[in-house]
CSV table of C-alpha atoms and ligand atoms in Angstrom, one decimal:
chain,number,residue,atom,x,y,z
J,1491,UNK,CA,92.2,159.9,86.5
J,1492,UNK,CA,91.6,162.7,84.0
J,1493,UNK,CA,91.4,165.8,86.1
J,1494,UNK,CA,91.0,169.1,83.9
J,1495,UNK,CA,93.8,171.0,83.2
J,1496,UNK,CA,94.4,174.8,84.6
J,1497,UNK,CA,94.0,175.7,80.8
J,1498,UNK,CA,90.7,173.9,80.3
J,1499,UNK,CA,89.2,175.2,83.5
J,1500,UNK,CA,90.1,178.9,82.8
J,1501,UNK,CA,88.5,178.4,79.4
J,1502,UNK,CA,85.4,177.1,80.9
J,1503,UNK,CA,85.0,179.8,83.4
J,1504,UNK,CA,85.9,182.6,81.1
J,1505,UNK,CA,83.3,181.5,78.7
J,1506,UNK,CA,80.7,181.0,81.3
J,1507,UNK,CA,80.4,177.3,80.8
J,1508,UNK,CA,81.4,176.1,84.2
J,1509,UNK,CA,81.6,178.6,87.3
J,1510,UNK,CA,84.5,179.4,89.5
J,1511,UNK,CA,82.5,178.2,92.3
J,1512,UNK,CA,81.6,174.8,90.6
J,1513,UNK,CA,85.6,174.3,89.8
J,1514,UNK,CA,86.3,175.3,93.3
J,1515,UNK,CA,83.9,172.8,95.1
J,1516,UNK,CA,85.0,170.0,92.8
J,1517,UNK,CA,88.7,170.6,94.0
J,1518,UNK,CA,87.7,170.9,97.8
J,1519,UNK,CA,85.5,167.5,97.5
J,1520,UNK,CA,88.7,165.7,95.9
J,1521,UNK,CA,90.9,167.0,98.9
J,1522,UNK,CA,88.4,165.9,101.2
J,1523,UNK,CA,88.0,162.4,99.9
J,1524,UNK,CA,91.8,161.8,99.2
J,1525,UNK,CA,93.9,163.8,101.4
J,1526,UNK,CA,93.3,162.1,104.6
J,1527,UNK,CA,95.7,159.3,103.3
J,1528,UNK,CA,98.2,161.5,101.5
J,1529,UNK,CA,98.4,164.6,103.9
J,1530,UNK,CA,99.6,167.1,101.1
J,1531,UNK,CA,97.7,169.8,102.8
J,1532,UNK,CA,98.4,171.5,106.1
J,1533,UNK,CA,95.5,173.8,106.1
J,1534,UNK,CA,92.6,174.6,103.6
J,1535,UNK,CA,91.8,178.4,103.1
J,1536,UNK,CA,88.1,177.7,102.1
J,1537,UNK,CA,86.6,180.8,102.9
J,1538,UNK,CA,89.3,182.8,101.0
J,1539,UNK,CA,88.8,180.6,97.9
J,1540,UNK,CA,85.1,180.6,98.1
J,1541,UNK,CA,84.9,184.6,98.2
J,1542,UNK,CA,87.5,184.7,95.5
J,1543,UNK,CA,85.4,182.2,93.3
J,1544,UNK,CA,82.3,184.4,93.9
J,1545,UNK,CA,84.2,187.5,92.9
J,1546,UNK,CA,85.5,186.0,89.8
J,1547,UNK,CA,81.9,184.6,88.9
J,1548,UNK,CA,80.6,188.2,89.1
J,1549,UNK,CA,83.3,189.6,86.8
J,1550,UNK,CA,82.2,186.8,84.3
J,1551,UNK,CA,78.6,187.8,85.0
J,1552,UNK,CA,79.2,191.5,84.3
J,1553,UNK,CA,80.9,190.6,80.9
J,1554,UNK,CA,84.3,191.5,82.1
J,1555,UNK,CA,87.6,189.5,81.8
J,1556,UNK,CA,88.3,187.4,85.0
J,1557,UNK,CA,92.2,186.8,84.0
J,1558,UNK,CA,94.2,183.8,82.6
J,1559,UNK,CA,93.6,181.7,85.7
J,1560,UNK,CA,90.1,182.4,86.2
J,1561,UNK,CA,88.5,180.0,88.6
J,1562,UNK,CA,91.7,177.7,88.7
J,1563,UNK,CA,92.1,176.0,92.1
J,1564,UNK,CA,95.8,176.5,93.2
J,1565,UNK,CA,97.6,175.0,96.5
J,1566,UNK,CA,100.7,177.2,97.8
J,1567,UNK,CA,103.8,175.6,99.8
J,1568,UNK,CA,103.2,176.7,103.3
J,1569,UNK,CA,106.4,178.9,103.2
J,1570,UNK,CA,104.6,181.6,101.4
J,1571,UNK,CA,102.9,184.2,103.4
J,1572,UNK,CA,99.0,184.4,103.1
J,1573,UNK,CA,97.5,187.2,105.1
J,1574,UNK,CA,95.4,185.9,108.0
J,1575,UNK,CA,96.0,182.3,107.3
J,1576,UNK,CA,98.5,180.1,108.9
J,1577,UNK,CA,101.9,180.1,107.5
J,1578,UNK,CA,104.1,177.5,109.5
J,1579,UNK,CA,106.8,176.3,107.2
J,1580,UNK,CA,105.9,173.0,108.8
J,1581,UNK,CA,107.8,174.2,112.0
J,1582,UNK,CA,106.6,174.4,115.5
J,1583,UNK,CA,108.3,177.6,115.4
J,1584,UNK,CA,105.8,179.3,113.2
J,1585,UNK,CA,102.8,177.2,114.5
J,1586,UNK,CA,99.7,179.4,115.0
J,1587,UNK,CA,101.4,182.4,113.2
J,1588,UNK,CA,99.1,184.3,110.8
J,1589,UNK,CA,101.1,186.8,108.6
J,1590,UNK,CA,99.7,190.2,108.3
J,1591,UNK,CA,100.6,190.3,104.4
J,1592,UNK,CA,100.2,188.2,101.3
J,1593,UNK,CA,103.3,187.3,99.4
J,1594,UNK,CA,103.6,188.9,95.7
J,1595,UNK,CA,102.9,185.5,94.0
J,1596,UNK,CA,99.8,185.4,96.0
J,1597,UNK,CA,98.5,188.8,94.8
J,1598,UNK,CA,99.7,188.1,91.4
J,1599,UNK,CA,97.6,184.8,91.4
J,1600,UNK,CA,94.5,186.1,92.8
J,1601,UNK,CA,94.8,189.2,90.1
J,1602,UNK,CA,95.1,186.4,87.4
J,1603,UNK,CA,91.5,185.0,88.6
J,1604,UNK,CA,93.2,181.8,90.6
J,1605,UNK,CA,91.6,180.4,93.8
J,1606,UNK,CA,94.2,179.6,96.6
J,1607,UNK,CA,92.5,176.4,98.3
J,1608,UNK,CA,95.5,175.9,100.8
J,1609,UNK,CA,98.7,175.7,102.1
J,1610,UNK,CA,101.0,172.4,101.6
J,1611,UNK,CA,103.2,170.4,103.7
J,1612,UNK,CA,107.0,170.8,103.3
J,1613,UNK,CA,110.1,169.5,105.0
J,1614,UNK,CA,110.6,171.9,108.0
J,1615,UNK,CA,111.8,175.2,106.7
J,1616,UNK,CA,112.4,173.7,103.3
J,1617,UNK,CA,115.4,171.6,104.4
J,1618,UNK,CA,115.0,168.1,102.9
J,1619,UNK,CA,114.2,165.8,100.0
J,1620,UNK,CA,111.3,163.7,101.4
J,1621,UNK,CA,108.8,165.9,103.2
J,1622,UNK,CA,109.7,163.5,106.0
J,1623,UNK,CA,111.2,166.6,108.1
J,1624,UNK,CA,107.9,168.1,108.6
J,1625,UNK,CA,106.8,168.7,112.3
J,1626,UNK,CA,103.5,167.7,111.3
J,1627,UNK,CA,103.8,164.4,109.6
J,1628,UNK,CA,104.9,163.3,106.2
J,1629,UNK,CA,103.1,163.5,102.8
J,1630,UNK,CA,102.8,160.4,101.0
J,1631,UNK,CA,103.3,159.8,97.2
J,1632,UNK,CA,100.2,159.6,95.1
J,1633,UNK,CA,101.6,157.0,93.0
J,1634,UNK,CA,102.5,154.6,95.9
J,1635,UNK,CA,101.4,155.8,99.4
J,1636,UNK,CA,104.1,153.8,101.1
J,1637,UNK,CA,106.7,155.8,99.3
J,1638,UNK,CA,107.9,159.6,99.7
J,1639,UNK,CA,106.8,162.3,97.3
J,1640,UNK,CA,110.2,163.7,97.4
J,1641,UNK,CA,111.0,167.3,98.9
J,1642,UNK,CA,110.9,169.8,100.1
J,1643,UNK,CA,107.8,170.9,98.4
J,1644,UNK,CA,106.2,167.3,98.5
J,1645,UNK,CA,103.0,168.4,99.5
J,1646,UNK,CA,102.6,170.6,96.3
J,1647,UNK,CA,103.8,168.0,94.0
J,1648,UNK,CA,101.7,165.2,95.5
J,1649,UNK,CA,98.4,167.5,95.8
J,1650,UNK,CA,99.1,168.1,91.8
J,1651,UNK,CA,100.1,164.5,91.2
J,1652,UNK,CA,96.9,163.2,92.8
J,1653,UNK,CA,94.7,165.6,90.9
J,1654,UNK,CA,93.5,167.2,94.1
J,1655,UNK,CA,94.6,170.8,92.2
J,1656,UNK,CA,95.4,171.3,88.6
J,1657,UNK,CA,98.6,173.4,89.9
J,1658,UNK,CA,100.5,174.6,92.7
J,1659,UNK,CA,103.6,176.5,93.7
J,1660,UNK,CA,106.8,175.4,95.5
J,1661,UNK,CA,110.0,176.7,96.5
J,1662,UNK,CA,113.5,175.3,95.0
J,1663,UNK,CA,116.7,176.4,96.8
J,1664,UNK,CA,118.5,173.0,95.8
J,1665,UNK,CA,116.0,171.1,93.9
J,1666,UNK,CA,112.7,171.4,96.0
J,1667,UNK,CA,110.5,171.8,93.2
J,1668,UNK,CA,112.2,169.6,90.5
J,1669,UNK,CA,113.0,166.3,92.5
J,1670,UNK,CA,109.5,166.0,94.1
J,1671,UNK,CA,108.0,166.8,90.6
J,1672,UNK,CA,110.0,164.0,89.2
J,1673,UNK,CA,109.0,161.5,92.0
J,1674,UNK,CA,105.3,162.5,91.6
J,1675,UNK,CA,105.2,162.3,87.9
J,1676,UNK,CA,104.5,166.1,87.4
J,1677,UNK,CA,106.1,169.0,85.6
J,1678,UNK,CA,108.0,171.3,88.1
J,1679,UNK,CA,109.9,174.3,87.2
J,1680,UNK,CA,112.6,176.4,89.0
J,1681,UNK,CA,112.9,180.0,87.1
J,1682,UNK,CA,115.8,182.2,86.6
J,1683,UNK,CA,116.8,183.6,89.9
J,1684,UNK,CA,115.2,186.9,90.1
J,1685,UNK,CA,112.4,186.2,87.6
J,1686,UNK,CA,109.8,185.6,90.4
J,1687,UNK,CA,109.4,187.8,93.5
J,1688,UNK,CA,110.6,186.2,96.6
J,1689,UNK,CA,108.7,188.7,98.8
J,1690,UNK,CA,106.8,187.0,101.3
J,1691,UNK,CA,108.5,183.7,100.7
J,1692,UNK,CA,110.1,182.8,104.2
J,1693,UNK,CA,113.7,182.8,103.5
J,1694,UNK,CA,115.8,179.6,103.6
J,1695,UNK,CA,118.9,180.6,101.5
J,1696,UNK,CA,118.3,183.9,99.9
J,1697,UNK,CA,120.8,183.7,97.4
J,1698,UNK,CA,119.4,180.3,96.1
J,1699,UNK,CA,115.6,180.4,96.8
J,1700,UNK,CA,113.2,180.6,93.9
J,1701,UNK,CA,109.4,180.2,93.7
J,1702,UNK,CA,108.2,178.2,90.6
J,1703,UNK,CA,104.9,176.1,89.6
J,1704,UNK,CA,104.0,172.4,89.7
J,1705,UNK,CA,101.5,171.3,87.0
J,1706,UNK,CA,100.5,168.0,85.2
J,1707,UNK,CA,101.1,169.5,81.9
J,1708,UNK,CA,103.9,171.9,80.4
J,1709,UNK,CA,101.2,174.4,79.2
J,1710,UNK,CA,99.7,174.7,82.6
J,1711,UNK,CA,103.1,175.3,83.9
J,1712,UNK,CA,103.7,178.2,81.3
J,1713,UNK,CA,100.4,179.7,82.2
J,1714,UNK,CA,101.3,180.0,86.0
J,1715,UNK,CA,104.8,181.0,85.6
J,1716,UNK,CA,103.6,183.9,83.0
J,1717,UNK,CA,101.1,185.0,85.8
J,1718,UNK,CA,103.6,185.0,88.7
J,1719,UNK,CA,107.0,186.3,87.0
J,1720,UNK,CA,108.0,189.8,86.5
J,1721,UNK,CA,109.7,192.7,88.3
J,1722,UNK,CA,108.5,193.5,92.0
J,1723,UNK,CA,110.0,196.5,93.5
J,1724,UNK,CA,109.3,194.6,97.0
J,1725,UNK,CA,112.2,192.2,96.2
J,1726,UNK,CA,115.5,193.7,96.0
J,1727,UNK,CA,116.7,190.9,93.9
J,1728,UNK,CA,114.0,190.9,91.4
J,1729,UNK,CA,115.4,191.3,87.8
J,1730,UNK,CA,114.4,195.2,86.9
J,1731,UNK,CA,113.6,194.3,83.2
J,1732,UNK,CA,110.7,192.4,81.2
J,1733,UNK,CA,110.6,188.6,81.9
J,1734,UNK,CA,110.0,186.7,78.6
J,1735,UNK,CA,106.6,184.9,78.5
J,1736,UNK,CA,106.8,181.2,77.8
J,1737,UNK,CA,103.1,180.5,76.9
J,1738,UNK,CA,103.8,181.7,73.4
J,1739,UNK,CA,107.0,179.5,73.0
J,1740,UNK,CA,105.5,176.3,73.6
J,1741,UNK,CA,105.3,175.4,69.8
J,1742,UNK,CA,108.6,176.4,69.0
J,1743,UNK,CA,110.2,172.8,69.0
J,1744,UNK,CA,113.8,172.0,69.1
J,1745,UNK,CA,114.7,171.8,65.4
J,1746,UNK,CA,118.2,173.0,64.9
J,1747,UNK,CA,118.8,173.3,68.8
J,1748,UNK,CA,121.9,171.9,70.1
J,1749,UNK,CA,121.6,170.0,73.4
J,1750,UNK,CA,124.3,168.8,75.7
J,1751,UNK,CA,123.9,165.9,78.0
J,1752,UNK,CA,125.8,166.6,81.1
J,1753,UNK,CA,128.4,163.9,81.3
J,1754,UNK,CA,129.1,164.0,85.2
J,1755,UNK,CA,125.6,163.6,86.0
J,1756,UNK,CA,125.1,160.4,83.9
J,1757,UNK,CA,127.2,158.1,86.0
J,1758,UNK,CA,127.9,157.0,89.6
J,1759,UNK,CA,124.9,157.4,91.9
J,1760,UNK,CA,122.4,157.6,89.3
J,1761,UNK,CA,120.0,154.6,88.7
J,1762,UNK,CA,120.2,152.4,85.5
J,1763,UNK,CA,116.4,153.2,84.7
J,1764,UNK,CA,116.9,156.9,85.2
J,1765,UNK,CA,119.9,156.8,82.9
J,1766,UNK,CA,118.0,155.0,80.5
J,1767,UNK,CA,115.0,157.5,80.3
J,1768,UNK,CA,117.6,160.4,80.1
J,1769,UNK,CA,119.1,158.8,77.0
J,1770,UNK,CA,115.4,158.3,75.6
J,1771,UNK,CA,114.6,161.8,76.1
J,1772,UNK,CA,117.9,162.7,74.1
J,1773,UNK,CA,116.5,160.5,71.4
J,1774,UNK,CA,113.3,162.1,71.5
J,1775,UNK,CA,115.1,165.6,70.9
J,1776,UNK,CA,117.0,164.0,68.0
J,1777,UNK,CA,113.8,162.8,66.4
J,1778,UNK,CA,112.4,166.5,66.7
J,1779,UNK,CA,115.6,167.8,64.9
J,1780,UNK,CA,117.8,168.7,67.7
J,1781,UNK,CA,121.7,167.6,67.7
J,1782,UNK,CA,122.5,166.0,71.2
J,1783,UNK,CA,125.9,165.5,72.3
J,1784,UNK,CA,127.7,164.8,75.6
J,1785,UNK,CA,129.5,167.8,77.4
J,1786,UNK,CA,131.7,167.8,80.2
J,1787,UNK,CA,131.2,170.2,83.0
J,1788,UNK,CA,133.6,168.9,85.7
J,1789,UNK,CA,133.0,171.3,88.4
J,1790,UNK,CA,129.3,170.0,88.9
J,1791,UNK,CA,130.6,167.4,90.9
J,1792,UNK,CA,131.5,169.6,93.6
J,1793,UNK,CA,128.1,171.3,93.7
J,1794,UNK,CA,126.7,169.4,96.4
J,1795,UNK,CA,129.5,170.1,98.9
J,1796,UNK,CA,129.6,173.8,97.9
J,1797,UNK,CA,125.6,174.0,98.4
J,1798,UNK,CA,125.8,172.1,102.0
J,1799,UNK,CA,128.2,175.1,103.0
J,1800,UNK,CA,126.6,178.0,101.3
J,1801,UNK,CA,122.6,177.0,102.0
J,1802,UNK,CA,123.3,176.3,105.9
J,1803,UNK,CA,125.4,179.5,106.0
J,1804,UNK,CA,122.8,181.6,104.8
J,1805,UNK,CA,120.1,179.7,106.7
J,1806,UNK,CA,121.9,180.1,109.8
J,1807,UNK,CA,121.7,184.0,109.4
J,1808,UNK,CA,118.1,183.8,108.1
J,1809,UNK,CA,116.7,181.7,111.0
J,1810,UNK,CA,118.3,183.7,113.6
J,1811,UNK,CA,115.1,185.8,113.6
J,1812,UNK,CA,113.1,183.0,115.5
J,1813,UNK,CA,114.4,184.1,119.0
J,1814,UNK,CA,111.1,184.0,120.7
J,1815,UNK,CA,110.9,187.8,120.9
J,1816,UNK,CA,109.3,189.2,117.7
J,1817,UNK,CA,107.0,186.5,116.7
J,1818,UNK,CA,106.3,182.8,116.5
J,1819,UNK,CA,107.0,180.2,119.2
J,1820,UNK,CA,108.3,181.3,123.0
J,1821,UNK,CA,109.2,179.1,125.6
J,1822,UNK,CA,109.9,181.0,128.7
J,1823,UNK,CA,113.3,180.9,130.7
J,1824,UNK,CA,114.8,182.7,133.7
J,1825,UNK,CA,116.3,185.3,131.6
J,1826,UNK,CA,116.4,186.4,127.8
J,1827,UNK,CA,119.3,184.0,126.7
J,1828,UNK,CA,117.6,181.2,128.5
J,1829,UNK,CA,114.3,182.0,126.7
J,1830,UNK,CA,116.1,182.1,123.2
J,1831,UNK,CA,117.8,178.9,124.0
J,1832,UNK,CA,114.5,177.2,125.4
J,1833,UNK,CA,112.5,178.5,122.5
J,1834,UNK,CA,115.1,177.3,119.7
J,1835,UNK,CA,115.5,174.1,121.5
J,1836,UNK,CA,111.9,173.3,121.5
J,1837,UNK,CA,110.8,175.0,118.1
J,1838,UNK,CA,113.3,173.7,115.5
J,1839,UNK,CA,113.3,170.0,114.6
J,1840,UNK,CA,116.6,168.0,114.2
J,1841,UNK,CA,117.4,168.6,110.4
J,1842,UNK,CA,117.0,172.6,111.1
J,1843,UNK,CA,119.2,172.5,113.9
J,1844,UNK,CA,121.8,170.6,112.1
J,1845,UNK,CA,121.9,173.0,109.4
J,1846,UNK,CA,122.2,175.9,111.6
J,1847,UNK,CA,125.1,174.4,113.4
J,1848,UNK,CA,126.9,173.6,110.2
J,1849,UNK,CA,126.2,177.0,108.8
J,1850,UNK,CA,127.4,178.8,112.0
J,1851,UNK,CA,130.6,176.9,111.9
J,1852,UNK,CA,131.2,177.4,108.3
J,1853,UNK,CA,130.9,181.3,108.9
J,1854,UNK,CA,132.9,181.3,112.1
J,1855,UNK,CA,136.1,183.2,112.1
J,1856,UNK,CA,139.0,181.0,111.7
J,1857,UNK,CA,137.0,178.5,109.4
J,1858,UNK,CA,135.2,181.1,107.1
J,1859,UNK,CA,137.9,181.1,104.3
J,1860,UNK,CA,138.5,177.2,104.2
J,1861,UNK,CA,134.6,176.5,104.3
J,1862,UNK,CA,132.4,179.3,103.3
J,1863,UNK,CA,135.0,181.2,101.1
J,1864,UNK,CA,136.0,178.1,99.3
J,1865,UNK,CA,132.3,177.1,98.7
J,1866,UNK,CA,131.9,180.5,97.0
J,1867,UNK,CA,134.8,180.0,94.8
J,1868,UNK,CA,133.7,176.6,93.7
J,1869,UNK,CA,130.3,178.4,93.0
J,1870,UNK,CA,132.2,180.7,90.7
J,1871,UNK,CA,133.8,178.0,89.0
J,1872,UNK,CA,130.7,176.2,88.3
J,1873,UNK,CA,129.1,179.3,86.7
J,1874,UNK,CA,132.1,179.7,84.7
J,1875,UNK,CA,132.1,176.0,83.3
J,1876,UNK,CA,128.4,176.7,82.4
J,1877,UNK,CA,129.0,179.7,80.6
J,1878,UNK,CA,131.6,177.8,78.6
J,1879,UNK,CA,129.0,174.9,77.8
J,1880,UNK,CA,126.5,177.5,76.7
J,1881,UNK,CA,128.8,178.8,73.9
J,1882,UNK,CA,128.4,175.4,72.4
J,1883,UNK,CA,124.9,174.4,73.5
J,1884,UNK,CA,121.4,176.2,73.8
J,1885,UNK,CA,120.2,173.7,76.4
J,1886,UNK,CA,121.3,171.1,78.6
J,1887,UNK,CA,119.8,167.6,79.8
J,1888,UNK,CA,120.4,165.5,82.8
J,1889,UNK,CA,118.5,163.2,85.1
J,1890,UNK,CA,116.4,165.2,87.6
J,1891,UNK,CA,116.6,162.7,90.7
J,1892,UNK,CA,119.0,159.9,91.2
J,1893,UNK,CA,116.1,157.4,91.7
J,1894,UNK,CA,112.4,157.1,91.6
J,1895,UNK,CA,110.4,157.7,94.9
J,1896,UNK,CA,111.8,155.8,97.9
J,1897,UNK,CA,109.9,154.0,100.9
J,1898,UNK,CA,109.1,156.3,104.1
J,1899,UNK,CA,112.0,155.9,106.3
J,1900,UNK,CA,114.4,154.4,103.9
J,1901,UNK,CA,117.0,157.2,104.0
J,1902,UNK,CA,117.7,158.0,107.8
J,1903,UNK,CA,121.1,159.1,107.2
J,1904,UNK,CA,121.2,162.9,106.3
J,1905,UNK,CA,124.0,162.3,103.7
J,1906,UNK,CA,121.7,159.7,101.9
J,1907,UNK,CA,119.1,162.5,101.5
J,1908,UNK,CA,121.4,165.1,100.6
J,1909,UNK,CA,122.5,163.1,97.7
J,1910,UNK,CA,119.0,163.1,96.1
J,1911,UNK,CA,120.1,166.7,94.9
J,1912,UNK,CA,123.1,166.2,93.0
J,1913,UNK,CA,121.6,166.9,89.7
J,1914,UNK,CA,119.5,169.8,90.6
J,1915,UNK,CA,121.9,171.9,93.0
J,1916,UNK,CA,124.1,173.2,89.9
J,1917,UNK,CA,121.3,175.4,88.4
J,1918,UNK,CA,120.7,177.0,91.9
J,1919,UNK,CA,124.2,177.8,92.6
J,1920,UNK,CA,124.4,179.6,89.1
J,1921,UNK,CA,120.8,181.0,89.1
J,1922,UNK,CA,120.0,179.5,86.1
J,1923,UNK,CA,116.3,178.1,85.0
J,1924,UNK,CA,115.9,174.3,84.9
J,1925,UNK,CA,112.7,172.0,85.1
J,1926,UNK,CA,111.8,168.6,85.4
J,1927,UNK,CA,109.6,166.8,82.7
J,1928,UNK,CA,107.8,163.5,83.4
J,1929,UNK,CA,109.5,160.9,81.2
J,1930,UNK,CA,108.2,157.4,81.6
J,1931,UNK,CA,108.7,155.2,84.3
J,1932,UNK,CA,111.3,153.1,86.3
J,1933,UNK,CA,111.4,149.3,86.6
J,1934,UNK,CA,109.2,149.7,89.5
J,1935,UNK,CA,106.6,151.3,87.5
J,1936,UNK,CA,106.9,154.7,89.3
J,1937,UNK,CA,107.5,158.1,87.5
J,1938,UNK,CA,110.7,159.3,86.2
J,1939,UNK,CA,111.5,163.0,85.2
J,1940,UNK,CA,114.2,164.4,83.1
J,1941,UNK,CA,115.6,167.9,83.6
J,1942,UNK,CA,116.1,170.5,81.0
J,1943,UNK,CA,118.4,173.2,81.8
J,1944,UNK,CA,118.7,176.8,80.0
J,1945,UNK,CA,120.9,179.8,80.5
J,1946,UNK,CA,119.7,182.9,82.4
J,1947,UNK,CA,116.1,184.1,81.1
J,1948,UNK,CA,116.1,181.5,78.5
J,1949,UNK,CA,112.7,179.9,79.9
J,1950,UNK,CA,111.2,180.2,76.5
J,1951,UNK,CA,113.5,177.5,74.8
J,1952,UNK,CA,113.3,175.3,77.8
J,1953,UNK,CA,109.6,175.3,77.7
J,1954,UNK,CA,109.5,174.6,74.0
J,1955,UNK,CA,112.0,171.8,74.7
J,1956,UNK,CA,109.7,170.4,77.5
J,1957,UNK,CA,106.7,170.5,75.1
J,1958,UNK,CA,108.6,168.3,72.8
J,1959,UNK,CA,109.3,165.7,75.5
J,1960,UNK,CA,105.7,166.0,76.5
J,1961,UNK,CA,104.3,165.2,72.9
J,1962,UNK,CA,107.0,162.6,72.5
J,1963,UNK,CA,105.7,160.8,75.7
J,1964,UNK,CA,102.1,161.3,74.3
J,1965,UNK,CA,102.9,159.6,71.1
J,1966,UNK,CA,104.4,156.5,73.1
J,1967,UNK,CA,101.7,155.9,75.4
Q,2158,LIG,N1,116.8,169.0,99.6
Q,2158,LIG,C1,117.8,170.1,99.4
Q,2158,LIG,C2,118.0,170.6,100.9
Q,2158,LIG,O1,117.6,169.9,101.9
Q,2158,LIG,C3,117.2,171.4,98.6
Q,2158,LIG,C4,116.0,172.1,99.4
Q,2158,LIG,C5,115.3,173.0,98.8
Q,2158,LIG,O2,115.3,173.3,97.5
Q,2158,LIG,N2,114.6,174.0,99.6
Q,2158,LIG,O3,118.7,171.7,101.2
């Protein structure tokens, strides 16, 4: 299937050889045809997209610049606020809720000429690695519908993997962009913490959450990232400085770069075919003039344990707002407390309840130091070790996901799903950028992605390396 890229669509729309309206209708008809099987979308925002397409076409007709994403259909994970359109987080708690404002990323995409076609499925409140925790049913992997697309941004990954839209946005707290990107055979980027505004992203774990793009090419991911990154006074954690653009760095290559393969992520728990593809990616970097060596970052093995205390702790606080009073679902009770309990019992699914209980326990007096405090110390240790590694290396390399896409229902034990994030979590804990790039396939024929990690705000070098892997793939296929 050769769906046009975002770069191609924008070039056609800007030159007038295709209208934004035609690009939109083509995407909407692909969705109508294929998404009944995949269920990557929860709701479509056709009216808004049609109005936006007409506005872009009018700008072109008037001879003005419609923006770098002119006429590009894009899908958003359903935890990003869209004014007047449902934003559910795949939870019964927010079913029917329509936010009164747009997330900053939505305004920025539309200002750049993009067309928001709809909202995609996710694990409830972004907690999960398979999109099976959605209250509205799972999404299926476009490469094999009996398998999961990964998660929690599984809908956004599957929509791009299936060619329904050229690009989409997800959010990544512990790997929720990179892991589904790997399983769906697409590019997925978690930017530096603070590079993309979180205003209007419904919070899961605020010190870890970042929004980023999915795309079929490194160039498309760069185009979208450049459109959404940059300081936003509405997000207190937004970096108050210029964010380096990545589109201009794509041809920089890796000649002379020092790349480290993280030792601790190349052994136990990672499938053989994934290890093989990661080694082949290292070879591709060597052929392009980089030096690649192993590097030990011992504390990475504690990342998963620290994350599953810190993320639930923050979630337990963030999700306290769903109390049946201000907005969202309400189930009546005899008094306020009974109403709160009935609402939260009915509104949240099992995994969300599990996280709230874990997080509340980790923060409770008497246990705070032993659990939350210790996890924060581990977080500092991992950051210190990454800083040391980056004294010797420009970039790091690892697998993205321990395996290719698994069958729906195959991982019923929560711990088995938590293990899916072992390679992706460290970057969230330290706030660094990382991305997954498709690099061949596994013994089962399903896609495998490899992860490129970079120091804070070194996205340009990370994208240049990703482009090298992409070119090596093209050369080999
Ligand atoms: N799978 C991880 C979790 O369940 C990461 C989720 C995410 O990045 N949003 O917490």
